[in-house]
CSV table of C-alpha atoms in Angstrom, one decimal:
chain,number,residue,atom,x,y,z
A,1198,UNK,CA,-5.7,6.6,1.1
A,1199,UNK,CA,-3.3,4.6,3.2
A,1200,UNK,CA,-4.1,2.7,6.2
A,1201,UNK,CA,-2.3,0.9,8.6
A,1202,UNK,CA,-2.8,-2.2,10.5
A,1203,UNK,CA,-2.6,-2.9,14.5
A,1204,UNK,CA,-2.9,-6.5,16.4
A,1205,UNK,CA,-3.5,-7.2,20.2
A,1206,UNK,CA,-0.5,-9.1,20.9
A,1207,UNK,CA,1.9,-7.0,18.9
A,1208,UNK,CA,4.0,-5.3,21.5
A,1209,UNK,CA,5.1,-2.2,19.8
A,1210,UNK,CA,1.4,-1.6,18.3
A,1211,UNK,CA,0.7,1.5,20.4
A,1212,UNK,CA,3.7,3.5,19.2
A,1213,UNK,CA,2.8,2.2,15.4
A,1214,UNK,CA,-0.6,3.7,16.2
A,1215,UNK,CA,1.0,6.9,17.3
A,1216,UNK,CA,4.0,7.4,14.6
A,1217,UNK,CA,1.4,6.9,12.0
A,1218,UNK,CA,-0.9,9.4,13.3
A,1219,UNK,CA,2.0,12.4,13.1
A,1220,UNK,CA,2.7,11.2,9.7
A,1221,UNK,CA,-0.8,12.0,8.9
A,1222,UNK,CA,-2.9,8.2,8.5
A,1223,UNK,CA,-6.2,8.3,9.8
A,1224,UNK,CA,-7.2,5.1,9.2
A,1225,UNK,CA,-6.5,1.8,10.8
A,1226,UNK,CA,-7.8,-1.8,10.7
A,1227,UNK,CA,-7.6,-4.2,13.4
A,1228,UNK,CA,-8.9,-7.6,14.3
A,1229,UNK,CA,-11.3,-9.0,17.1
A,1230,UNK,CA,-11.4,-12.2,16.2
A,1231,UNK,CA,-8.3,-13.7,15.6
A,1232,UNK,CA,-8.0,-17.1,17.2
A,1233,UNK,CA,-3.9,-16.6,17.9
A,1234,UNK,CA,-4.5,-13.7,19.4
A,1235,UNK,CA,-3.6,-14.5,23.5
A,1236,UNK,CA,-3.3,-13.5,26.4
A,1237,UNK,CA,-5.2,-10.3,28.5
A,1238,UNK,CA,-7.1,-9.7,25.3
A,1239,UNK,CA,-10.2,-7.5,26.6
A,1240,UNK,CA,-7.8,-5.0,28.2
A,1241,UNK,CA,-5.2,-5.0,25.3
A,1242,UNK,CA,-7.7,-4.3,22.8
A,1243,UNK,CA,-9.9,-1.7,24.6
A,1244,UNK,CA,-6.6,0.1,25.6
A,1245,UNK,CA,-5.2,0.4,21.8
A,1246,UNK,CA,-8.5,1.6,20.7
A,1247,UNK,CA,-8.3,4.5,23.2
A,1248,UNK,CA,-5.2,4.9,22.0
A,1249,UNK,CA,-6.4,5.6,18.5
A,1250,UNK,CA,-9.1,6.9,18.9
A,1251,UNK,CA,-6.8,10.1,21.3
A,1252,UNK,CA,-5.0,10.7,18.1
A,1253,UNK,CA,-7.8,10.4,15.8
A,1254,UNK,CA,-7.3,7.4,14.2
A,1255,UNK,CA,-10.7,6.1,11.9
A,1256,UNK,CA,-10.8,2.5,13.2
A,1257,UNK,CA,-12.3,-0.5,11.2
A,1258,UNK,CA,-12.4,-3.7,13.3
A,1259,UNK,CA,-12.5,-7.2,11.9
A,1260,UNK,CA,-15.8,-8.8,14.0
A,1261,UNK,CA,-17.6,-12.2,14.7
A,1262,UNK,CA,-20.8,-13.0,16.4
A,1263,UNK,CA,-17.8,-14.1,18.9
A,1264,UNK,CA,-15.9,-10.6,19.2
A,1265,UNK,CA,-18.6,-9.5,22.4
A,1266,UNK,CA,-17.8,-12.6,24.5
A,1267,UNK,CA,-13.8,-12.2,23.8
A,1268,UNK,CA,-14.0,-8.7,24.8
A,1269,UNK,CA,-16.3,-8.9,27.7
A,1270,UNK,CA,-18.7,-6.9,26.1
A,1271,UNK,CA,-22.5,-7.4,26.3
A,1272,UNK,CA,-23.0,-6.4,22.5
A,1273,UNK,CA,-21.2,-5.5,19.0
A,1274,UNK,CA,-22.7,-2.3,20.0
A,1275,UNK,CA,-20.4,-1.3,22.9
A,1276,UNK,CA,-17.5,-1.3,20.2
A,1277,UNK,CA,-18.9,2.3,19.4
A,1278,UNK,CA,-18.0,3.9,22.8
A,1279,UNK,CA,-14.7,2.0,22.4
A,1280,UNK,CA,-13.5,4.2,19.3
A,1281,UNK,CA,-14.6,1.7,16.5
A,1282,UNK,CA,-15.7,3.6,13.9
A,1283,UNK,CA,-16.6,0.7,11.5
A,1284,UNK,CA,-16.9,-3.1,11.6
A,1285,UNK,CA,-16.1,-5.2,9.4
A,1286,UNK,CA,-18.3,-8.7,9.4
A,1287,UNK,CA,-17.3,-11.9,9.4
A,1288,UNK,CA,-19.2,-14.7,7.9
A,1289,UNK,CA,-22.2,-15.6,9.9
A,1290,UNK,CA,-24.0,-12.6,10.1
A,1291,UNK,CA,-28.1,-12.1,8.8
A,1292,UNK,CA,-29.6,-9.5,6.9
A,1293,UNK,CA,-31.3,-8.8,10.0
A,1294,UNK,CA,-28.0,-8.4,12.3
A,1295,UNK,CA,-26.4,-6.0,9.5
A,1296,UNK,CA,-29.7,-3.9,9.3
A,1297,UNK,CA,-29.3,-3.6,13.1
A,1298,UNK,CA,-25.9,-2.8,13.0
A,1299,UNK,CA,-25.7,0.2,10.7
A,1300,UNK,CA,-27.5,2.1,12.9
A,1301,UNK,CA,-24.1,2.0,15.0
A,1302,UNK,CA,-21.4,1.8,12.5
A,1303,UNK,CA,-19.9,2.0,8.7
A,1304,UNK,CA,-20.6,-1.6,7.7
A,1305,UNK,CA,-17.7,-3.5,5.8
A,1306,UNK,CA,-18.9,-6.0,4.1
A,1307,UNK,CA,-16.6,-9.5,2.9
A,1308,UNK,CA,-15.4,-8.3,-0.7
A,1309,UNK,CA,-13.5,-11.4,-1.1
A,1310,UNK,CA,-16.6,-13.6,-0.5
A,1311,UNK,CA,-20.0,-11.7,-0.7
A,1312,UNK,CA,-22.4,-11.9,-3.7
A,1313,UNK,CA,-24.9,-10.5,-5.4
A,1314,UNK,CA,-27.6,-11.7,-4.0
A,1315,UNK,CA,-26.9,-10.9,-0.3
A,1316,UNK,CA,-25.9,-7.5,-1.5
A,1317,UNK,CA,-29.3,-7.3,-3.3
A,1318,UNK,CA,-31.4,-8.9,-0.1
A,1319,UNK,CA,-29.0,-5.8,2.1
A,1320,UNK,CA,-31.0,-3.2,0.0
A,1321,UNK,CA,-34.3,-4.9,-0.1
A,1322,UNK,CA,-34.2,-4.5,3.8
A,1323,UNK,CA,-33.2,-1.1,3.6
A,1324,UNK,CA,-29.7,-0.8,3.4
A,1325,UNK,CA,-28.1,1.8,1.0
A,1326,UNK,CA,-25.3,1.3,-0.8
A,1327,UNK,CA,-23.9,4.6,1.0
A,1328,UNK,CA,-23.8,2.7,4.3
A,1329,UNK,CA,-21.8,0.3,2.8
A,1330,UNK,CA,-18.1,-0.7,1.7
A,1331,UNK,CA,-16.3,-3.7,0.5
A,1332,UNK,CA,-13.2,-4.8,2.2
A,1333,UNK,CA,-11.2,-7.7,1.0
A,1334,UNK,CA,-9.8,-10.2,3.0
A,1335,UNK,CA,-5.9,-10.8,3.4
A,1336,UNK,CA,-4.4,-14.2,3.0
A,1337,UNK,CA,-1.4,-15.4,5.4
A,1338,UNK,CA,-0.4,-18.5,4.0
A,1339,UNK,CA,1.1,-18.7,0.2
A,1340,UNK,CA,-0.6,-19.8,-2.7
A,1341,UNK,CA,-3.8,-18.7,-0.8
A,1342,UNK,CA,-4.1,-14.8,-2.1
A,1343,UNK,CA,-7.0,-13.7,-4.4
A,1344,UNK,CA,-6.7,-14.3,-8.6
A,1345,UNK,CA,-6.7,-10.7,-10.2
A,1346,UNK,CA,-9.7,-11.6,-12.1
A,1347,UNK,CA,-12.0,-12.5,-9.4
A,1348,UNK,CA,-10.7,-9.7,-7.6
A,1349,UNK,CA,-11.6,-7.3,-11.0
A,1350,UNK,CA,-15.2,-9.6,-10.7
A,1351,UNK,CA,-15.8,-8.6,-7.6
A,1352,UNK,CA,-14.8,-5.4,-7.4
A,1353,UNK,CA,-17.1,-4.2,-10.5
A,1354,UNK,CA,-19.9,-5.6,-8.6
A,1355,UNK,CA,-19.5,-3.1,-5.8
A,1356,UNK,CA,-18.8,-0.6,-8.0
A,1357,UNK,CA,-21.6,-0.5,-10.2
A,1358,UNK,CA,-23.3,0.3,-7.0
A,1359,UNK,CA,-20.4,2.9,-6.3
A,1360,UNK,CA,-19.5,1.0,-2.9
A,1361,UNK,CA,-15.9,1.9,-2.1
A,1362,UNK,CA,-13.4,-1.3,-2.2
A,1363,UNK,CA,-10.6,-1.6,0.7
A,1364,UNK,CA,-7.7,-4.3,-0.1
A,1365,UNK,CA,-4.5,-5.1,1.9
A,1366,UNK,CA,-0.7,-5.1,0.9
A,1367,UNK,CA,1.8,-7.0,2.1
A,1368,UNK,CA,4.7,-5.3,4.6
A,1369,UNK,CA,7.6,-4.3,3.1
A,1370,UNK,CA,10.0,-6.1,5.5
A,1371,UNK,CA,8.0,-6.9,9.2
A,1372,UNK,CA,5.7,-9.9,8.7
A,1373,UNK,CA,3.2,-11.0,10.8
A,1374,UNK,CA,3.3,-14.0,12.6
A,1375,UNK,CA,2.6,-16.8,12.9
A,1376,UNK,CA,3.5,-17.6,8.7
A,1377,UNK,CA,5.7,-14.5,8.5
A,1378,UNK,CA,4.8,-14.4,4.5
A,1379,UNK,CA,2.8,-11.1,4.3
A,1380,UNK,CA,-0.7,-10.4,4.3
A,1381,UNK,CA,-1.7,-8.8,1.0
A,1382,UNK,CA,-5.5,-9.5,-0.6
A,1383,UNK,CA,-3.5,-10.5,-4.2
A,1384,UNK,CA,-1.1,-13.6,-4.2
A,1385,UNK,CA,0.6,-11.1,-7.2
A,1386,UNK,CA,1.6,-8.8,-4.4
A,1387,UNK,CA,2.8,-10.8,-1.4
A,1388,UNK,CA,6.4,-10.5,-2.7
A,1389,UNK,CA,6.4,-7.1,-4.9
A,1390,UNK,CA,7.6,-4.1,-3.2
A,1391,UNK,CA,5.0,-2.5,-1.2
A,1392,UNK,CA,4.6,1.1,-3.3
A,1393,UNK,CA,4.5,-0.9,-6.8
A,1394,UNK,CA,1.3,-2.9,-4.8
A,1395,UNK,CA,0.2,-0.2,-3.6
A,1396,UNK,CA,0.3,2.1,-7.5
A,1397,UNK,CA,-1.5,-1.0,-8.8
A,1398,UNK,CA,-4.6,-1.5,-6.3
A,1399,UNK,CA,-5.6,2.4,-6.9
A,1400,UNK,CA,-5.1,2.1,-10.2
A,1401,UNK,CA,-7.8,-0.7,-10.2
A,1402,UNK,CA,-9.7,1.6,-8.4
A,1403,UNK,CA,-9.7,0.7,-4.8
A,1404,UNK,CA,-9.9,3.8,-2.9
A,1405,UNK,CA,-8.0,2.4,0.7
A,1406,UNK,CA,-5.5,0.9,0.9
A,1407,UNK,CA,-4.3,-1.0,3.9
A,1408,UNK,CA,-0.6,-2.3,5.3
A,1409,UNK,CA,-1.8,-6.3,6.1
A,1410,UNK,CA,1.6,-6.1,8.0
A,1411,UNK,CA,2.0,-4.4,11.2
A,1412,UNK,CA,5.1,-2.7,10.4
A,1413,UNK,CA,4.5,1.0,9.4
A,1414,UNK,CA,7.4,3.1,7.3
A,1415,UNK,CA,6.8,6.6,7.0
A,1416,UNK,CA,8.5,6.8,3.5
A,1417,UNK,CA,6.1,4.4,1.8
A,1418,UNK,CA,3.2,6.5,3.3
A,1419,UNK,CA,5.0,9.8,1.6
A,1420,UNK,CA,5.9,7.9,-1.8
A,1421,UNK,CA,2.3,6.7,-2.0
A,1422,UNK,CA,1.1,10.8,-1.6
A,1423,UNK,CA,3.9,11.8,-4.0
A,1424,UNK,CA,2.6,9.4,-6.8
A,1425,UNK,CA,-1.3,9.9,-6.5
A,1426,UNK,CA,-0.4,13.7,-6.1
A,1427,UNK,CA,2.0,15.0,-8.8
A,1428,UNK,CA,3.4,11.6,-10.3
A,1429,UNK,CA,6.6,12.3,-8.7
A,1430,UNK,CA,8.1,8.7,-8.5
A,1431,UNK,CA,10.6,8.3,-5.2
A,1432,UNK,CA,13.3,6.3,-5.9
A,1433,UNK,CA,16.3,5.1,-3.5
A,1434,UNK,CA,19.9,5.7,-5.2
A,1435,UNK,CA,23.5,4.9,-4.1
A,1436,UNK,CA,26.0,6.7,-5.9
A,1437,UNK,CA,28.0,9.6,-4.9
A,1438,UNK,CA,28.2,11.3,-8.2
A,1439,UNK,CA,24.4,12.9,-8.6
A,1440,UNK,CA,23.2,15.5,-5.7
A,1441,UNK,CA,19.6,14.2,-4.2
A,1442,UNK,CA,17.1,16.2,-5.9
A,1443,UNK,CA,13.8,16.0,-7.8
A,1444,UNK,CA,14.2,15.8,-11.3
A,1445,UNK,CA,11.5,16.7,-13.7
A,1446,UNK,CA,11.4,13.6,-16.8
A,1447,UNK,CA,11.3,14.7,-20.8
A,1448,UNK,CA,8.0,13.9,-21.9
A,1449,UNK,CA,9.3,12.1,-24.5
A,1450,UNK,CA,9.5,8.9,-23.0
A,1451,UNK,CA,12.7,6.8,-24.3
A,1452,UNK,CA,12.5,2.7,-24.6
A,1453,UNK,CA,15.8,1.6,-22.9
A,1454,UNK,CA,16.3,4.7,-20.4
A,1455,UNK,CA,14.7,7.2,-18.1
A,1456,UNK,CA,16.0,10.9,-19.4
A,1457,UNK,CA,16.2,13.8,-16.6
A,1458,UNK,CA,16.0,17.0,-17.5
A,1459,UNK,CA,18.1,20.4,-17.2
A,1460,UNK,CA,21.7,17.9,-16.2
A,1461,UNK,CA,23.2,18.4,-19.1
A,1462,UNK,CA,26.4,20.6,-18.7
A,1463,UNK,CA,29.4,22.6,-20.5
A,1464,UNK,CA,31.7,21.4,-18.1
A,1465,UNK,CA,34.2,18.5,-19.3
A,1466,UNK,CA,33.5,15.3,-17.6
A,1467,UNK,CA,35.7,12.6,-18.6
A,1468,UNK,CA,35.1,9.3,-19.5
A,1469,UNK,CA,35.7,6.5,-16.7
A,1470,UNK,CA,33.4,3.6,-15.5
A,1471,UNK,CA,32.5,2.7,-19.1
A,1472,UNK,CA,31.0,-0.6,-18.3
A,1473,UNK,CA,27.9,-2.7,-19.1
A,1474,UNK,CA,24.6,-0.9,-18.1
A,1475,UNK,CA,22.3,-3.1,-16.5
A,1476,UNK,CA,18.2,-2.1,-15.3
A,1477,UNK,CA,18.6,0.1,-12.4
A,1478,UNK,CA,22.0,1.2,-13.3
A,1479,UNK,CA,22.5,5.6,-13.7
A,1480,UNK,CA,24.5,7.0,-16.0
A,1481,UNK,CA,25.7,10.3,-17.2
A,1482,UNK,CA,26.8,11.4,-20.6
A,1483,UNK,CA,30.8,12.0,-21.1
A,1484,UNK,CA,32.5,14.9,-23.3
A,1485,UNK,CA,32.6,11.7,-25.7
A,1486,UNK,CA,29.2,12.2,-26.3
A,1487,UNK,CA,29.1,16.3,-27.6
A,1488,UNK,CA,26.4,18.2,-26.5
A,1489,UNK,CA,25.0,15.5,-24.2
A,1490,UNK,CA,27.7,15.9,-22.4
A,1491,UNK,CA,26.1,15.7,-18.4
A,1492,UNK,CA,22.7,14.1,-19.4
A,1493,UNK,CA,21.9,11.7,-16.3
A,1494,UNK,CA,20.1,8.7,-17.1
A,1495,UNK,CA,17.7,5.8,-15.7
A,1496,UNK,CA,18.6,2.4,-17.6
A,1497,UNK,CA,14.8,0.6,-17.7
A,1498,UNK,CA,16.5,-2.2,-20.1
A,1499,UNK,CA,20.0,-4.3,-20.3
A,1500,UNK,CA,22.6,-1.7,-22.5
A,1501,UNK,CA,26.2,-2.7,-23.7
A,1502,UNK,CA,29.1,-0.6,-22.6
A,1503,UNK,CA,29.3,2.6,-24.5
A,1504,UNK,CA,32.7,4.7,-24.3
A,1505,UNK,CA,30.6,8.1,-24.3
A,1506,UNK,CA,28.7,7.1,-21.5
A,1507,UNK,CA,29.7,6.7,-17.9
A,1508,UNK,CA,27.6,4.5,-14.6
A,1509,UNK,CA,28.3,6.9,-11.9
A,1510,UNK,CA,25.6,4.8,-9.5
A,1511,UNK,CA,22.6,2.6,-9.1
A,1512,UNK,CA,18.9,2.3,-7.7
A,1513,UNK,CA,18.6,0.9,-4.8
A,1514,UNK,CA,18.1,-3.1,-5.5
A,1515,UNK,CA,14.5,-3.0,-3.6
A,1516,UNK,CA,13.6,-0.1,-5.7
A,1517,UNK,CA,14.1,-1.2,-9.4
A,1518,UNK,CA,10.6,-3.2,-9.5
A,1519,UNK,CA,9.1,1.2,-8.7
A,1520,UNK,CA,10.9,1.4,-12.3
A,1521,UNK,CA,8.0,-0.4,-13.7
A,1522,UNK,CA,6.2,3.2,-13.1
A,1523,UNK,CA,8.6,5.6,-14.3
A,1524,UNK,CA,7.0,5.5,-18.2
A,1525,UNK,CA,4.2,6.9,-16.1
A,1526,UNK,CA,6.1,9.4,-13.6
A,1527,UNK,CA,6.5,13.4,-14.1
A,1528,UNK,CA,9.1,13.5,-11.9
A,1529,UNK,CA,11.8,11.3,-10.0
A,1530,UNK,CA,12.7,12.0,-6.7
A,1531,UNK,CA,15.8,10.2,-5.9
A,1532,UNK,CA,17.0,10.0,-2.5
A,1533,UNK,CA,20.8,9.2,-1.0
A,1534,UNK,CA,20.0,5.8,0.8
């Protein structure tokens, strides 16, 4: 489902490559044609590919006609006995190079800039669609990321030839040089927090998803399983009132809060910290309050201060956009941050 991302000149690449393995991602994207990319650039790449490819990492490479000469190759081919286990194809190529090159590799073809027609002429030479998959592209600079209706456009036109669709989200805190503005496939997402992103593309239904960013964080990886799994939501708290724990949700969802289950209690708990409840903001019910007396709440809109009710704590200020989900969570996990 998750996928990371690993560059040449990125010095801490290899031990991304290998943290991301133990925490169980396959998959990885990387790129052979960047024109930043400097220095001993044959080596460097044909090292971090053994790398990957020792601890079974799936590896999709970004290629031009371009990528052989940079690598001091003799052909795309040779990528294969390098631990590429599919390319993905930069503007430029023929029908006839494509029909050549599935013989040797998943192909990944330009989601963001493909059409129709070339798809159509792909089959006509004897492609199937089963060889095939549409990857987006990620955009650097702002302002630059795709529209969410051409990205829904496109994506229904690989669909209704069930080709898979791969996009990108942006880091959630290391950029990428040399903008250093995350590299997501939706301008939408280049700011939002990365799991939010993340919830939105599957439920488009892009089946990969891949960290544009080279930064890796083993949390987002388990979040991301949590949600697509069971709908357990993980969310960051800082209080020191209400034990970590996952809490199952009343199916009755409520318009202003987030209710957990089984907290309510027969023991007296005063009232104090009366205040203002702002999104974000947890509360728990007072002996002012009768037999409610314990219930723990999430606020999802602005409340007024109410004497029965007391804020014993907060979510974590980069996790209140994840509330956005909880109207569709079983479960909250909240973690002590």
């Amino acid at each position: 489902m998750i996928g990371i991302s690993f560059y040449l000149n990125d010095q801490f690449a290899e031990q991304r490559i290998i943290e991301a393995s133990k925490s169980g991602v396959k998959r990885a994207f990387t790129s052979l044609h960047i024109p930043e990319e400097t220095g001993h650039l044959a080596q460097r790449a044909k090292y971090l590919l053994q790398v990957a490819k020792k601890h079974q990492m799936e590896v999709y490479a970004d290629v031009s006609k371009h990528t052989p000469t940079h690598l001091q190759i003799h052909q795309l081919e040779d990528l294969a006995s390098l631990g590429v286990t599919g390319i993905r194809l930069d503007d430029g190529f023929e029908v006839e190079d494509i029909v050549r090159l599935s013989q040797f590799f998943k192909l990944a073809l330009n989601a963001s800039t493909v059409s129709e027609s070339f798809l159509n002429a792909l089959f006509t030479a004897g492609i199937e669609a089963n060889q095939l998959v549409g990857w987006h592209n990620f955009y650097p600079r702002r302002e630059t990321g795709l529209d969410e209706v051409f990205f829904q456009q496109q994506n229904r036109m690989f669909f209704q030839y069930q080709i898979p669709v791969v996009a990108f989200v942006a880091g959630q805190k290391e950029k990428r040089g040399p903008l250093f503005e995350g590299l997501p496939t939706l301008e939408q997402h280049r700011t939002v927090n990365m799991l939010l992103a993340a919830v939105r593309l599957v439920e488009e239904g892009i089946s990969n998803i891949y960290i544009g960013d080279p930064e890796f964080d083993e949390r987002i990886v388990n979040a991301l399983d949590d949600w697509n799994k069971y709908k357990i939501l993980n969310l960051r708290m800082l209080t020191e009132t209400l034990p970590a724990c996952t809490y199952r949700l009343r199916p009755d969802r409520s318009r202003d809060v987030v209710r957990l289950q089984g907290t309510r209690t027969s023991e007296v708990i005063n009232p104090i910290q009366t205040v203002s409840r702002t999104r974000g903001t947890i509360t728990m019910d007072n002996e002012r309050y009768g037999r409610y007396q314990g219930e723990v709440h999430v606020v999802l809109n602005d409340l007024p201060a109410d004497d029965r009710v007391n804020v014993i704590g907060k979510i974590h200020p980069e996790d209140i956009e994840l509330l956005e989900l909880a109207q569709q969570a079983y479960s909250l996990r909240l973690i002590k941050e």
